[in-house]
Every structure is written in C-alpha cells, then in structure tokens.
mmCIF file of C-alpha atoms in Angstrom:
data_model
loop_
_atom_site.group_PDB
_atom_site.id
_atom_site.type_symbol
_atom_site.label_atom_id
_atom_site.label_comp_id
_atom_site.label_asym_id
_atom_site.label_seq_id
_atom_site.Cartn_x
_atom_site.Cartn_y
_atom_site.Cartn_z
ATOM 1 C CA MET D 1 0.000 0.000 0.000
ATOM 2 C CA ILE D 2 1.044 3.569 -0.578
ATOM 3 C CA SER D 3 1.618 5.492 2.629
ATOM 4 C CA GLU D 4 -0.361 8.623 3.385
ATOM 5 C CA GLU D 5 2.886 10.585 3.490
ATOM 6 C CA LEU D 6 3.754 9.496 -0.068
ATOM 7 C CA LYS D 7 0.223 10.315 -1.246
ATOM 8 C CA ASN D 8 0.505 13.777 0.291
ATOM 9 C CA LEU D 9 3.862 14.396 -1.384
ATOM 10 C CA VAL D 10 2.533 13.321 -4.793
ATOM 11 C CA SER D 11 -0.520 15.541 -4.291
ATOM 12 C CA ARG D 12 1.674 18.473 -3.351
ATOM 13 C CA PHE D 13 4.443 18.138 -5.946
ATOM 14 C CA GLY D 14 2.706 16.165 -8.710
ATOM 15 C CA THR D 15 5.549 13.761 -9.438
ATOM 16 C CA LEU D 16 8.247 12.184 -7.299
ATOM 17 C CA ILE D 17 11.414 10.385 -8.341
ATOM 18 C CA LEU D 18 12.511 7.674 -5.927
ATOM 19 C CA ILE D 19 16.269 7.224 -5.716
ATOM 20 C CA GLU D 20 17.936 3.914 -4.924
ATOM 21 C CA GLU D 21 21.715 3.448 -4.813
ATOM 22 C CA ASN D 22 22.188 7.048 -6.012
ATOM 23 C CA LYS D 23 20.213 6.367 -9.202
ATOM 24 C CA PRO D 24 16.623 7.184 -10.157
ATOM 25 C CA LYS D 25 14.650 3.980 -9.655
ATOM 26 C CA PHE D 26 10.936 4.840 -9.786
ATOM 27 C CA VAL D 27 8.676 7.713 -10.751
ATOM 28 C CA VAL D 28 5.514 8.170 -8.720
ATOM 29 C CA MET D 29 2.739 10.357 -10.111
ATOM 30 C CA SER D 30 -1.019 10.696 -9.980
ATOM 31 C CA TYR D 31 -3.150 8.496 -12.197
ATOM 32 C CA ASP D 32 -4.438 11.516 -14.148
ATOM 33 C CA THR D 33 -0.887 12.676 -14.876
ATOM 34 C CA ALA D 34 0.166 9.213 -16.032
ATOM 35 C CA LYS D 35 -2.973 8.810 -18.127
ATOM 36 C CA GLY D 36 -2.300 12.149 -19.816
ATOM 37 C CA LEU D 37 1.252 11.117 -20.635
ATOM 38 C CA VAL D 38 0.177 7.747 -21.999
ATOM 39 C CA ILE D 39 -2.300 9.248 -24.432
ATOM 40 C CA HIS D 40 0.381 11.708 -25.592
ATOM 41 C CA LYS D 41 -1.092 14.853 -24.170
ATOM 42 C CA ASN D 42 1.327 17.555 -23.148
ATOM 43 C CA VAL D 43 0.919 17.124 -19.408
ATOM 44 C CA ASP D 44 3.223 18.839 -16.983
ATOM 45 C CA PRO D 45 4.068 16.090 -14.475
ATOM 46 C CA SER D 46 4.696 18.596 -11.715
ATOM 47 C CA THR D 47 1.146 19.937 -11.864
ATOM 48 C CA GLY D 48 -0.854 17.307 -13.719
ATOM 49 C CA SER D 49 -2.247 20.019 -15.975
ATOM 50 C CA GLU D 50 -1.660 20.602 -19.655
ATOM 51 C CA SER D 51 1.841 21.869 -20.226
ATOM 52 C CA THR D 52 2.582 25.258 -21.698
ATOM 53 C CA LEU D 53 5.334 23.575 -23.699
ATOM 54 C CA SER D 54 3.334 22.760 -26.798
ATOM 55 C CA GLY D 55 3.439 23.616 -30.450
ATOM 56 C CA TYR D 56 7.152 23.239 -31.074
ATOM 57 C CA ARG D 57 6.734 21.140 -34.194
ATOM 58 C CA SER D 58 7.773 23.913 -36.561
ATOM 59 C CA VAL D 59 9.815 21.704 -38.852
ATOM 60 C CA ASP D 60 9.293 21.317 -42.578
ATOM 61 C CA ASN D 61 9.298 17.895 -44.268
ATOM 62 C CA SER D 62 13.061 17.998 -44.817
ATOM 63 C CA GLY D 63 13.608 18.443 -41.078
ATOM 64 C CA ASN D 64 14.746 22.067 -41.373
ATOM 65 C CA PHE D 65 13.369 25.022 -39.471
ATOM 66 C CA ASP D 66 12.416 27.994 -41.561
ATOM 67 C CA LYS D 67 13.305 31.473 -40.291
ATOM 68 C CA ASP D 68 9.757 32.461 -39.301
ATOM 69 C CA SER D 69 8.992 29.240 -37.489
ATOM 70 C CA ASN D 70 12.359 29.484 -35.726
ATOM 71 C CA GLU D 71 11.548 33.004 -34.510
ATOM 72 C CA GLU D 72 8.073 31.877 -33.445
ATOM 73 C CA MET D 73 9.609 28.994 -31.546
ATOM 74 C CA ILE D 74 12.034 31.336 -29.778
ATOM 75 C CA ASP D 75 9.134 33.596 -28.798
ATOM 76 C CA ARG D 76 7.156 30.632 -27.436
ATOM 77 C CA LEU D 77 10.201 29.338 -25.571
ATOM 78 C CA ASN D 78 10.828 32.749 -24.023
ATOM 79 C CA LYS D 79 7.198 32.960 -22.898
ATOM 80 C CA ASP D 80 7.351 29.435 -21.492
ATOM 81 C CA ILE D 81 10.600 30.168 -19.668
ATOM 82 C CA SER D 82 9.042 33.254 -18.134
ATOM 83 C CA ALA D 83 5.948 31.285 -17.077
ATOM 84 C CA LEU D 84 8.100 28.522 -15.600
ATOM 85 C CA LYS D 85 10.172 31.066 -13.660
ATOM 86 C CA ASP D 86 6.944 32.467 -12.242
ATOM 87 C CA GLN D 87 5.806 28.960 -11.262
ATOM 88 C CA VAL D 88 9.142 28.240 -9.563
ATOM 89 C CA ALA D 89 9.014 31.531 -7.669
ATOM 90 C CA GLU D 90 5.448 30.782 -6.538
ATOM 91 C CA ARG D 91 6.399 27.294 -5.345
ATOM 92 C CA GLU D 92 9.407 28.692 -3.494
ATOM 93 C CA ARG D 93 7.123 31.200 -1.751
ATOM 94 C CA GLU D 94 4.687 28.400 -0.844
ATOM 95 C CA ILE D 95 7.456 26.168 0.481
ATOM 96 C CA SER D 96 9.139 28.942 2.467
ATOM 97 C CA GLY D 97 5.757 29.888 3.926
ATOM 98 C CA ASN D 98 5.206 26.319 5.118
ATOM 99 C CA LEU D 99 8.521 26.078 6.981
#
C-alpha cells in the first residue's frame, strides 16, 4: 500500500522520483498525470495540468526550421521560460511559507 505521506507528497508536488543506490529507480505520479502522458497529451508532471510547452513542431518535411517558425519557436520558448520562472518563484514562496 502507498503510505499517506507518499500520497501527500505526490498531491503536493505532482511527481516524485525515488532514488535507490544514487540512481533514479521509480517515478511516482497521480493516475491523471500518467494517463495524460500515456495518451500523448502535453501534461506537466509537476502539476498534472496541460503543459505550456506545446506547439514546437515547426519543422518542414526535410527536417529544417524555416526562419519564421524558428523566430516563433524562440518567442514561445521565451514565454514558457518566463511562465516557468513564475511557477518556480510561486512554489518557493509556498514552500518557504510552510517552513
């Protein structure tokens, strides 16, 4: 059985990596997160919600990026980086408030 403590950690952080002998051994996540990953949705394992990291398939049939799609990708990446920084800052505030 899964302990209540482990359930609480998964609920709080979304995904946990269990380390054994200094190597990642298992990943523990909610069923909804795993289900989303299995059906190839862009699910952020840390939150279980749809990831902001989507739409990066800006490649033509030859496998090359064109200039416009490359610039669009950079813009999306910059926005995603900014959003992720905000999420990290929010989590840090939550964690420091719980200490």
